[in-house]
Amino acid sequence: MLAAGAVCFLVLGLAEAWSDSPTFDEPVYVAAGLAAVLHHDLTLNDEHPPVPKMLAALPVLLARPVIPGNGRWAGNDERAYSARFVRAQFSAGSLRRITFVSRLVPLAETIGVAFAIFALGSELLTAAAGAFGGLLWLASPFVLGIGHLDGTDVPFALAVVLSSWALARWLRRRSTRALAWLGVALAGAALTEISGLLVTAAGLAVIATASLREGGGRREAARRALGRTGSAALIALVALWIPYAIADPAVLAHPAAVLPGPYVAGIRYLWSHDTTPVPGYLAGISYTGGRWWFWPLSLLIKLPAAALLLLVTGVTAWWRVDRATRRRALLAVAVPAVLLTGFTLATPRDIGLRYLLPVLALWAAAAGALVPAIGALRPAVRRMAAAATGGLLVIAAVITAASFPDSLSWTALPFRPGYAVATDSNVDWGQGRYALRSWGTGHHPWVAYFGPRGLTTDPVPGARPLLGTPPGRISGWVAVSATALTSADRSRLAWLRGYCPVGVLDGSILVYRFSRPPTPAPDAGRPPVPCPGQWSSAGR
């Protein structure tokens, strides 16, 4: 069942990887990955670690991308260089091909998360429970939408689930080999996201705590805990250094304490960048900074109700699992999930539920407890519970298939239209550029597009820049990215939010049509539903 679900997911993911244009961060990641692999430049993109970008860039090399020169290939230059990289691919007519190829590894990693969940569920419960968790992960338009893009969120989710599996396995076996694999897995978490250091630290703390509780004399327990924790930490540290040394051997000569210099520089960058408040928008509410309610409300908006119900009931099913297994799950699954959730809620950047992908993956694994819990019920009740659970999973899968080809912009009922309730990577990350270019021919639109650097209005035939143009000079067709309208340029486009669009491209770009220059409408806060007629009007 899981293999069949993975094949279906792969087909949908490949089709969307081809149809969606580059999203906001993708050209930066592709360029940074290529710079690291070809030129040993680990500084082009300050967002470390580089491993997910390097892996995603490997198939791109076979597609023969155009690599613009970059002087010494040293120093942060991601904004200017990624723009030049995009323009070079566009001029060569290879932008769609290069973008598609760069998404192959991330898509494989997304499916890999499902099988990692299967391994974790099998370790803690049963193979059937693991398969259920893997299918639940795949049965989500949100996972399909993010999973076919080149980014760091999915690789991090994969690394986190694998580290939880390795930790659960070590807690059961307590062997040297299991400890070595756990050290490697903890390094994997730190090598995919800086916040993976939390997972690494939590794993080492669990090793120490579990070793102290094994019994024996106090000194013996302390030596055992110190030896195991130190060994795992040393293995993780060596494994963390290896990719940096391979990509740029020069880092060996300039360490920052015990970590690679670029890694520490990445920590400093994210400490500055990710603590800067940015505009947020959800359910018609605009604000700046972080709001705790953004995350639970985003779950309601971005996940099918059937899948959310299974996730919630799956957690409650753990009360029917034996105490020893519950304790292992608490240490291996709940601890990293709670740490990552707390870390995410503390950041003032409410730009997408994707930041919680690792937590959702662990949640899906935990939901597998439904399977043994149902199996322990009386026959009549078991049949009904199994039918209901299977039915909900099928509903979630059907909804996921129906979200194609606009899974990234999909939102659950009654949160429709998506552009009115969500922004940024929850609905519009720049994926509608191909559709905009195709539609723009012959329409000569005014355009405000939110997307990668280097992709302005120029490649859209006859397009004119909307931002900075007084409303009194505008007539005819207007195309605006949902993110530009509700968050990125919400102040400059406040006059437009009171008008209803006449159409939507790829679920992310709103199309307006004005028979005469519009007068600035009162800021509606929330964009209206599409107009019933062929002309945009205010107040609907």
Coordinates of C-alpha atoms in Angstrom, one line a residue:
M1 CA 0.0 0.0 0.0
L2 CA 2.7 2.5 0.9
A3 CA 4.7 1.7 -2.3
A4 CA 1.5 2.2 -4.4
G5 CA 0.8 5.5 -2.6
A6 CA 4.4 6.6 -3.2
V7 CA 4.1 5.9 -6.9
C8 CA 0.9 7.9 -7.2
F9 CA 2.5 10.8 -5.2
L10 CA 5.6 10.6 -7.5
V11 CA 3.5 11.0 -10.6
L12 CA 1.7 14.0 -9.3
G13 CA 4.9 15.5 -7.9
L14 CA 6.8 15.2 -11.2
A15 CA 3.9 16.8 -13.1
E16 CA 3.8 19.7 -10.7
A17 CA 7.6 20.0 -10.7
W18 CA 7.3 20.6 -14.4
S19 CA 4.3 22.9 -14.4
D20 CA 5.2 25.2 -11.6
S21 CA 7.7 28.1 -12.2
P22 CA 10.6 28.7 -9.9
T23 CA 9.5 29.8 -6.4
F24 CA 11.1 32.6 -4.3
D25 CA 14.1 30.8 -2.9
E26 CA 14.8 28.1 -5.5
P27 CA 17.2 29.9 -7.8
V28 CA 19.3 30.9 -4.7
Y29 CA 19.4 27.3 -3.6
V30 CA 20.3 26.0 -7.1
A31 CA 22.9 28.6 -7.6
A32 CA 24.4 28.0 -4.1
G33 CA 24.5 24.2 -4.7
L34 CA 26.2 24.6 -8.0
A35 CA 28.7 27.1 -6.6
A36 CA 29.6 24.7 -3.8
V37 CA 29.9 21.7 -6.0
L38 CA 31.7 23.3 -9.0
H39 CA 33.7 26.1 -7.3
H40 CA 34.0 25.1 -3.7
D41 CA 32.2 28.3 -2.7
L42 CA 30.3 27.8 0.6
T43 CA 29.7 31.6 1.1
L44 CA 27.4 32.5 -1.8
N45 CA 24.4 31.7 0.3
D46 CA 24.6 32.7 4.0
E47 CA 21.9 30.2 4.9
H48 CA 23.7 27.1 6.1
P49 CA 24.2 24.1 6.0
P50 CA 24.7 23.7 2.2
V51 CA 24.2 19.9 2.0
P52 CA 20.5 19.9 0.8
K53 CA 21.4 22.4 -1.9
M54 CA 24.4 20.5 -3.0
L55 CA 22.4 17.2 -3.3
A56 CA 19.7 18.9 -5.2
A57 CA 22.2 20.5 -7.6
L58 CA 23.8 17.1 -8.6
P59 CA 21.2 16.2 -11.2
V60 CA 21.3 19.8 -12.5
L61 CA 24.9 19.3 -13.6
L62 CA 23.7 16.6 -16.1
A63 CA 21.2 19.2 -17.5
R64 CA 24.1 21.5 -18.4
P65 CA 23.0 24.8 -16.9
V66 CA 24.4 28.2 -17.9
I67 CA 26.8 29.2 -15.1
P68 CA 27.5 32.9 -15.1
G69 CA 30.9 34.0 -13.9
N70 CA 31.2 35.2 -10.3
G71 CA 34.8 36.6 -10.0
R72 CA 36.6 35.0 -7.1
W73 CA 33.7 32.7 -6.1
A74 CA 33.9 33.9 -2.5
G75 CA 31.7 36.1 -0.3
N76 CA 27.9 36.3 0.0
D77 CA 26.4 37.4 -3.4
E78 CA 23.2 35.4 -3.4
R79 CA 20.8 38.3 -4.3
A80 CA 22.7 39.5 -7.3
Y81 CA 24.1 36.2 -8.5
S82 CA 20.8 34.3 -8.2
A83 CA 19.2 37.0 -10.4
R84 CA 21.9 36.6 -13.0
F85 CA 21.6 32.9 -12.8
V86 CA 17.8 33.0 -13.5
R87 CA 18.2 35.5 -16.4
A88 CA 20.9 33.3 -17.9
Q89 CA 18.7 30.2 -17.9
F90 CA 15.8 32.2 -19.2
S91 CA 17.9 33.6 -22.1
A92 CA 19.1 30.1 -22.9
G93 CA 15.6 28.8 -23.0
S94 CA 16.4 26.3 -20.2
L95 CA 14.7 27.8 -17.2
R96 CA 11.9 25.2 -17.0
R97 CA 14.2 22.3 -17.6
I98 CA 16.8 23.4 -15.0
T99 CA 14.1 24.1 -12.5
F100 CA 12.5 20.7 -13.0
V101 CA 15.7 18.8 -12.7
S102 CA 16.6 20.7 -9.5
R103 CA 13.4 19.4 -7.9
L104 CA 14.0 15.7 -8.5
V105 CA 16.1 15.1 -5.4
P106 CA 13.7 17.0 -3.1
L107 CA 10.8 15.1 -4.5
A108 CA 12.6 11.8 -3.8
E109 CA 13.3 13.1 -0.3
T110 CA 9.6 13.8 0.3
I111 CA 8.8 10.2 -0.6
G112 CA 11.8 9.1 1.5
V113 CA 10.1 10.8 4.5
A114 CA 7.2 8.4 4.1
F115 CA 9.4 5.4 4.2
A116 CA 11.4 6.9 7.2
I117 CA 8.0 7.2 9.0
F118 CA 7.4 3.6 8.1
A119 CA 10.7 2.6 9.6
L120 CA 10.0 4.7 12.8
G121 CA 6.5 3.3 13.1
S122 CA 7.7 -0.2 12.6
E123 CA 10.4 0.3 15.3
L124 CA 8.0 1.6 17.9
L125 CA 4.8 -0.3 17.0
T126 CA 4.2 -2.5 13.9
A127 CA 4.8 -2.5 10.2
A128 CA 1.2 -1.7 9.6
A129 CA 1.4 1.3 11.9
G130 CA 4.4 2.5 10.1
A131 CA 2.7 2.1 6.7
F132 CA -0.3 4.0 8.0
G133 CA 1.9 6.9 9.1
G134 CA 3.7 7.0 5.8
L135 CA 0.4 7.1 3.8
L136 CA -0.9 9.8 6.1
W137 CA 2.2 11.9 5.3
L138 CA 1.6 11.4 1.5
A139 CA -2.1 12.1 1.7
S140 CA -1.7 15.9 2.0
P141 CA -1.9 18.6 -0.6
F142 CA 0.4 20.6 1.6
V143 CA 3.1 18.0 1.5
L144 CA 2.6 17.6 -2.3
G145 CA 2.8 21.3 -2.7
I146 CA 6.0 21.8 -0.8
G147 CA 7.5 18.5 -1.5
H148 CA 8.0 19.0 -5.3
L149 CA 10.1 22.2 -4.8
D150 CA 13.8 22.6 -4.1
G151 CA 14.1 23.7 -0.5
T152 CA 15.5 22.8 2.9
D153 CA 12.2 22.0 4.8
V154 CA 11.7 18.5 3.4
P155 CA 15.4 17.4 3.7
F156 CA 15.2 18.6 7.3
A157 CA 12.0 16.6 7.9
L158 CA 13.7 13.5 6.5
A159 CA 16.7 14.0 8.7
V160 CA 14.6 14.5 11.8
V161 CA 12.5 11.4 11.3
L162 CA 15.6 9.3 10.6
S163 CA 17.2 10.7 13.8
S164 CA 14.1 9.7 15.8
W165 CA 14.2 6.3 14.2
A166 CA 17.9 5.9 15.1
L167 CA 17.2 7.1 18.7
A168 CA 14.2 4.7 19.2
R169 CA 16.3 1.9 17.8
W170 CA 19.2 2.6 20.2
L171 CA 16.9 2.9 23.2
R172 CA 15.8 -0.7 22.4
R173 CA 19.1 -2.2 21.5
R174 CA 21.7 -0.2 23.5
S175 CA 24.4 -1.5 21.2
T176 CA 27.6 0.2 20.0
R177 CA 26.6 -0.2 16.4
A178 CA 23.2 1.4 17.1
L179 CA 24.9 4.2 18.9
A180 CA 27.2 4.9 15.9
W181 CA 24.3 5.1 13.6
L182 CA 22.5 7.4 16.0
G183 CA 25.5 9.7 16.0
V184 CA 25.4 9.8 12.2
A185 CA 21.7 10.5 12.2
L186 CA 22.0 13.3 14.7
A187 CA 24.7 14.9 12.4
G188 CA 22.2 14.6 9.5
A189 CA 19.7 16.8 11.4
A190 CA 22.4 19.4 12.0
L191 CA 23.5 19.2 8.4
T192 CA 20.1 20.1 6.9
E193 CA 19.0 23.0 9.2
I194 CA 20.7 25.1 11.8
S195 CA 17.8 24.3 14.1
G196 CA 18.8 20.7 13.7
L197 CA 21.3 21.4 16.5
L198 CA 18.3 21.3 18.8
V199 CA 17.5 17.8 17.7
T200 CA 21.2 16.8 18.1
A201 CA 21.4 18.2 21.6
A202 CA 18.1 16.6 22.6
G203 CA 19.3 13.2 21.3
L204 CA 22.6 13.5 23.2
A205 CA 20.6 14.4 26.3
V206 CA 18.4 11.3 25.9
I207 CA 21.5 9.1 25.5
A208 CA 23.0 10.5 28.8
T209 CA 19.7 10.2 30.7
A210 CA 18.9 6.7 29.5
S211 CA 22.4 5.6 30.3
L212 CA 22.2 7.0 33.8
R213 CA 19.0 5.1 34.4
E214 CA 20.3 1.7 33.5
G215 CA 21.4 1.0 37.0
G216 CA 24.7 0.0 38.7
G217 CA 26.8 2.1 40.9
R218 CA 26.8 5.9 40.6
R219 CA 30.3 6.1 39.2
E220 CA 29.7 3.2 36.7
A221 CA 26.5 4.9 35.5
A222 CA 28.3 8.2 35.1
R223 CA 31.2 6.6 33.1
R224 CA 28.7 4.8 31.0
A225 CA 26.7 7.9 30.2
L226 CA 29.8 10.0 29.6
G227 CA 31.3 7.4 27.3
R228 CA 28.2 6.9 25.2
T229 CA 27.2 10.5 25.0
G230 CA 30.8 11.5 24.2
S231 CA 31.1 8.8 21.5
A232 CA 27.8 9.8 19.8
A233 CA 28.8 13.5 20.0
L234 CA 32.2 12.8 18.5
I235 CA 30.7 10.7 15.6
A236 CA 28.2 13.5 15.0
L237 CA 30.9 16.2 14.9
V238 CA 33.1 14.2 12.5
A239 CA 30.1 13.5 10.3
L240 CA 29.2 17.2 10.3
W241 CA 32.7 18.2 9.2
I242 CA 32.9 15.7 6.3
P243 CA 30.6 17.5 3.8
Y244 CA 32.3 20.8 4.5
A245 CA 35.7 19.3 4.0
I246 CA 34.7 17.6 0.7
A247 CA 33.0 20.8 -0.6
D248 CA 35.9 23.1 0.4
P249 CA 39.0 21.6 2.0
A250 CA 40.1 25.1 3.0
V251 CA 37.6 25.1 5.8
L252 CA 39.8 22.6 7.7
A253 CA 42.4 25.3 8.1
H254 CA 40.0 27.9 9.5
P255 CA 37.7 26.2 12.1
A256 CA 35.4 28.3 14.3
A257 CA 36.0 26.5 17.7
V258 CA 35.0 22.9 16.9
L259 CA 32.6 23.7 14.0
P260 CA 33.3 24.6 10.4
G261 CA 33.7 28.4 10.0
P262 CA 30.9 28.8 7.3
Y263 CA 28.5 26.8 9.6
V264 CA 29.1 29.2 12.5
A265 CA 28.7 32.2 10.1
G266 CA 25.4 30.6 9.1
I267 CA 24.3 30.6 12.7
R268 CA 25.1 34.3 13.0
Y269 CA 23.3 35.1 9.8
L270 CA 20.1 33.2 10.9
W271 CA 20.3 34.7 14.3
S272 CA 20.1 38.1 12.7
H273 CA 17.8 37.3 9.7
D274 CA 15.3 35.0 11.3
T275 CA 14.8 37.2 14.3
T276 CA 13.7 40.2 12.1
P277 CA 9.9 40.5 12.1
V278 CA 8.3 40.3 8.6
P279 CA 4.7 41.0 7.4
G280 CA 2.2 38.3 8.2
Y281 CA -1.3 37.6 6.9
L282 CA -3.8 34.9 7.7
A283 CA -7.6 34.7 7.5
G284 CA -7.9 38.4 6.6
I285 CA -5.7 39.6 9.5
S286 CA -2.6 41.5 8.6
Y287 CA 0.2 42.1 11.1
T288 CA 4.0 42.2 11.4
G289 CA 6.0 39.7 13.5
G290 CA 4.9 36.4 15.0
R291 CA 1.5 35.3 16.3
W292 CA 1.1 32.0 18.2
W293 CA -2.3 31.4 16.6
F294 CA -0.8 31.5 13.1
W295 CA 0.3 27.9 13.4
P296 CA -2.8 26.1 14.7
L297 CA -5.0 28.1 12.3
S298 CA -2.6 27.3 9.4
L299 CA -3.1 23.6 10.2
L300 CA -6.9 24.0 9.8
I301 CA -6.4 26.0 6.5
K302 CA -3.7 23.8 4.9
L303 CA -4.5 20.2 5.9
P304 CA -7.6 18.2 4.9
A305 CA -10.0 17.9 7.8
A306 CA -9.9 14.1 7.4
A307 CA -6.1 14.0 7.8
L308 CA -6.2 16.4 10.7
L309 CA -8.8 14.2 12.5
L310 CA -6.5 11.1 12.0
L311 CA -3.5 13.0 13.4
V312 CA -5.4 14.1 16.5
T313 CA -7.0 10.8 17.2
G314 CA -3.7 9.0 16.6
V315 CA -2.1 10.9 19.5
T316 CA -4.9 9.9 21.8
A317 CA -4.4 6.2 20.8
W318 CA -1.0 6.1 22.6
W319 CA -2.9 5.7 25.9
R320 CA -3.6 2.1 24.7
V321 CA 0.1 1.4 24.1
D322 CA 2.3 -0.3 26.7
R323 CA 4.3 2.0 29.0
A324 CA 7.8 1.0 27.8
T325 CA 6.9 1.8 24.2
R326 CA 5.2 5.0 25.2
R327 CA 8.4 6.0 27.0
R328 CA 10.5 5.3 23.9
A329 CA 8.2 7.3 21.8
L330 CA 8.2 10.2 24.3
L331 CA 12.0 10.4 24.2
A332 CA 12.5 9.7 20.4
V333 CA 9.4 11.5 18.9
A334 CA 7.7 13.8 21.4
V335 CA 10.9 15.6 22.7
P336 CA 12.2 16.7 19.3
A337 CA 8.7 17.6 18.1
V338 CA 8.1 19.8 21.1
L339 CA 11.5 21.5 20.9
L340 CA 11.1 22.3 17.2
T341 CA 7.5 23.5 17.7
G342 CA 8.6 25.8 20.5
F343 CA 11.5 27.1 18.4
T344 CA 9.3 27.8 15.4
L345 CA 6.6 29.6 17.5
A346 CA 9.3 31.8 19.0
T347 CA 10.4 33.1 15.5
P348 CA 8.7 36.3 14.3
R349 CA 8.4 35.0 10.7
D350 CA 4.9 33.7 10.1
I351 CA 5.5 33.0 6.4
G352 CA 4.4 29.4 6.0
L353 CA 3.4 26.1 7.7
R354 CA 6.4 24.5 5.9
Y355 CA 8.5 25.4 9.0
L356 CA 6.6 22.7 10.9
L357 CA 7.1 20.0 8.3
P358 CA 9.5 18.0 10.5
V359 CA 6.9 18.1 13.3
L360 CA 4.1 17.1 11.0
A361 CA 6.2 14.1 9.8
L362 CA 6.8 13.0 13.4
W363 CA 3.1 13.6 14.1
A364 CA 2.2 11.3 11.2
A365 CA 4.5 8.6 12.6
A366 CA 2.8 8.9 16.0
A367 CA -0.6 8.7 14.4
G368 CA 0.3 5.1 13.5
A369 CA -0.7 4.2 17.0
L370 CA -4.3 4.1 15.7
V371 CA -3.5 0.7 14.0
P372 CA -2.7 -1.4 17.1
A373 CA -5.3 0.5 19.1
I374 CA -8.0 -0.5 16.7
G375 CA -6.7 -4.0 16.6
A376 CA -7.2 -4.4 20.3
L377 CA -10.9 -3.5 20.1
R378 CA -13.8 -6.0 20.2
P379 CA -14.5 -7.5 16.7
A380 CA -17.7 -5.5 15.9
V381 CA -16.2 -2.2 17.1
R382 CA -12.9 -3.0 15.4
R383 CA -14.6 -3.4 12.0
M384 CA -16.4 -0.1 12.3
A385 CA -13.3 1.8 13.6
A386 CA -11.1 0.3 10.8
A387 CA -13.6 1.3 8.2
A388 CA -13.9 4.8 9.5
T389 CA -10.1 5.2 9.7
G390 CA -9.6 3.8 6.3
G391 CA -12.3 5.9 4.9
L392 CA -10.8 9.1 6.3
L393 CA -7.4 8.2 4.9
V394 CA -9.0 7.6 1.4
I395 CA -10.7 10.9 1.7
A396 CA -7.5 12.7 2.4
A397 CA -5.8 10.9 -0.5
V398 CA -8.6 11.8 -2.9
I399 CA -8.4 15.5 -1.8
T400 CA -4.7 15.4 -2.4
A401 CA -5.2 14.1 -5.9
A402 CA -7.9 16.7 -6.6
S403 CA -5.6 19.5 -5.5
F404 CA -3.5 18.8 -8.6
P405 CA -2.0 20.8 -10.3
D406 CA -2.4 23.6 -7.8
S407 CA -1.5 21.8 -4.5
L408 CA 0.7 24.6 -3.3
S409 CA -2.1 27.1 -3.3
W410 CA -4.7 24.6 -2.0
T411 CA -6.7 25.4 1.1
A412 CA -9.3 23.4 3.0
L413 CA -13.0 24.2 3.0
P414 CA -14.4 26.6 4.2
F415 CA -11.2 28.6 3.8
R416 CA -11.7 29.6 0.2
P417 CA -10.5 31.3 -2.0
G418 CA -7.0 30.5 -0.8
Y419 CA -5.6 34.0 -1.8
A420 CA -8.1 35.6 0.7
V421 CA -6.9 33.6 3.7
A422 CA -3.2 32.8 3.3
T423 CA 0.0 34.3 1.8
D424 CA 3.6 33.5 1.0
S425 CA 4.5 29.7 0.9
N426 CA 1.0 28.8 2.2
V427 CA -0.6 29.8 -1.1
D428 CA 1.7 31.9 -3.4
W429 CA 5.5 31.4 -3.5
G430 CA 5.9 32.6 -7.1
Q431 CA 4.8 29.3 -8.7
G432 CA 2.4 31.0 -11.2
R433 CA 5.0 32.6 -13.4
Y434 CA 4.6 30.2 -16.4
A435 CA 0.8 30.7 -16.3
L436 CA 1.3 34.5 -16.1
R437 CA 3.5 34.6 -19.1
S438 CA 1.1 32.4 -21.1
W439 CA -1.9 34.5 -20.2
G440 CA -0.1 37.8 -20.6
T441 CA 0.3 37.4 -24.3
G442 CA -2.1 39.8 -25.9
H443 CA -3.4 41.3 -22.7
H444 CA -0.7 43.9 -22.0
P445 CA -1.2 43.7 -18.3
W446 CA 0.0 45.8 -15.4
V447 CA 1.9 43.3 -13.3
A448 CA 3.0 43.1 -9.7
Y449 CA 4.7 39.7 -9.4
F450 CA 6.1 38.1 -6.3
G451 CA 8.8 35.6 -7.1
P452 CA 12.5 34.9 -7.5
R453 CA 15.0 37.7 -8.0
G454 CA 15.7 38.2 -11.6
L455 CA 12.2 37.4 -12.8
T456 CA 10.6 40.8 -13.2
T457 CA 7.7 41.8 -15.5
D458 CA 10.1 42.0 -18.5
P459 CA 9.6 38.4 -19.8
V460 CA 5.8 38.8 -19.7
P461 CA 4.9 40.0 -23.2
G462 CA 3.6 43.6 -23.1
A463 CA 3.7 43.8 -19.3
R464 CA 4.0 47.1 -17.5
P465 CA 5.1 47.4 -13.8
L466 CA 2.1 48.1 -11.5
L467 CA 4.0 49.0 -8.4
G468 CA 4.7 52.7 -8.3
T469 CA 2.1 53.5 -10.9
P470 CA -0.7 55.8 -9.7
P471 CA -4.1 54.1 -9.9
G472 CA -5.4 57.0 -12.0
R473 CA -3.1 55.9 -14.9
I474 CA -4.3 52.3 -14.9
S475 CA -6.9 50.7 -17.1
G476 CA -7.4 47.3 -18.8
W477 CA -5.8 44.2 -17.4
V478 CA -4.0 43.9 -14.1
A479 CA -2.2 40.8 -12.7
V480 CA -1.1 40.7 -9.1
S481 CA 0.5 37.9 -7.0
A482 CA -1.5 37.1 -3.9
T483 CA 1.6 37.5 -1.7
A484 CA 2.3 40.9 -3.1
L485 CA -1.3 41.9 -2.4
T486 CA -1.6 40.7 1.1
S487 CA 1.9 40.8 2.6
A488 CA 5.0 41.7 0.5
D489 CA 3.6 44.9 -0.9
R490 CA 0.4 45.2 1.0
S491 CA 0.8 49.0 1.8
R492 CA 1.4 50.0 -1.8
L493 CA -1.4 47.8 -3.1
A494 CA -3.9 48.6 -0.4
W495 CA -6.0 50.6 -3.0
L496 CA -6.5 47.3 -5.0
R497 CA -7.6 45.0 -2.2
G498 CA -11.1 46.5 -2.2
Y499 CA -11.7 45.3 -5.8
C500 CA -12.8 41.9 -6.9
P501 CA -10.7 39.9 -9.4
V502 CA -12.2 38.5 -12.6
G503 CA -10.0 35.5 -12.5
V504 CA -7.1 33.6 -10.8
L505 CA -4.1 32.0 -12.4
D506 CA -2.7 28.9 -10.8
G507 CA -4.6 29.7 -7.6
S508 CA -1.9 32.4 -6.8
I509 CA -2.1 35.3 -9.3
L510 CA -5.2 37.5 -9.2
V511 CA -6.4 39.0 -12.5
Y512 CA -8.4 42.3 -12.6
R513 CA -9.9 44.2 -15.5
F514 CA -10.8 47.8 -15.3
S515 CA -12.9 49.6 -17.9
R516 CA -11.7 53.0 -16.6
P517 CA -9.0 54.0 -14.1
P518 CA -10.0 52.8 -10.7
T519 CA -10.3 55.1 -7.7
P520 CA -8.6 53.9 -4.6
A521 CA -11.2 51.7 -2.8
P522 CA -11.3 51.5 1.0
D523 CA -8.7 48.9 2.2
A524 CA -10.8 45.7 2.5
G525 CA -8.0 44.0 4.4
R526 CA -9.1 40.7 2.9
P527 CA -9.3 40.4 -1.0
P528 CA -12.9 39.7 -2.2
V529 CA -14.1 36.6 -4.0
P530 CA -13.9 36.7 -7.8
C531 CA -16.4 39.1 -9.6
P532 CA -19.5 37.5 -11.2
G533 CA -18.9 39.6 -14.4
Q534 CA -16.1 40.5 -16.7
W535 CA -15.1 43.8 -15.0
S536 CA -13.6 44.4 -11.6
S537 CA -15.6 46.4 -9.1
A538 CA -15.3 47.6 -5.6
G539 CA -17.1 46.6 -2.5
R540 CA -17.9 42.9 -3.2

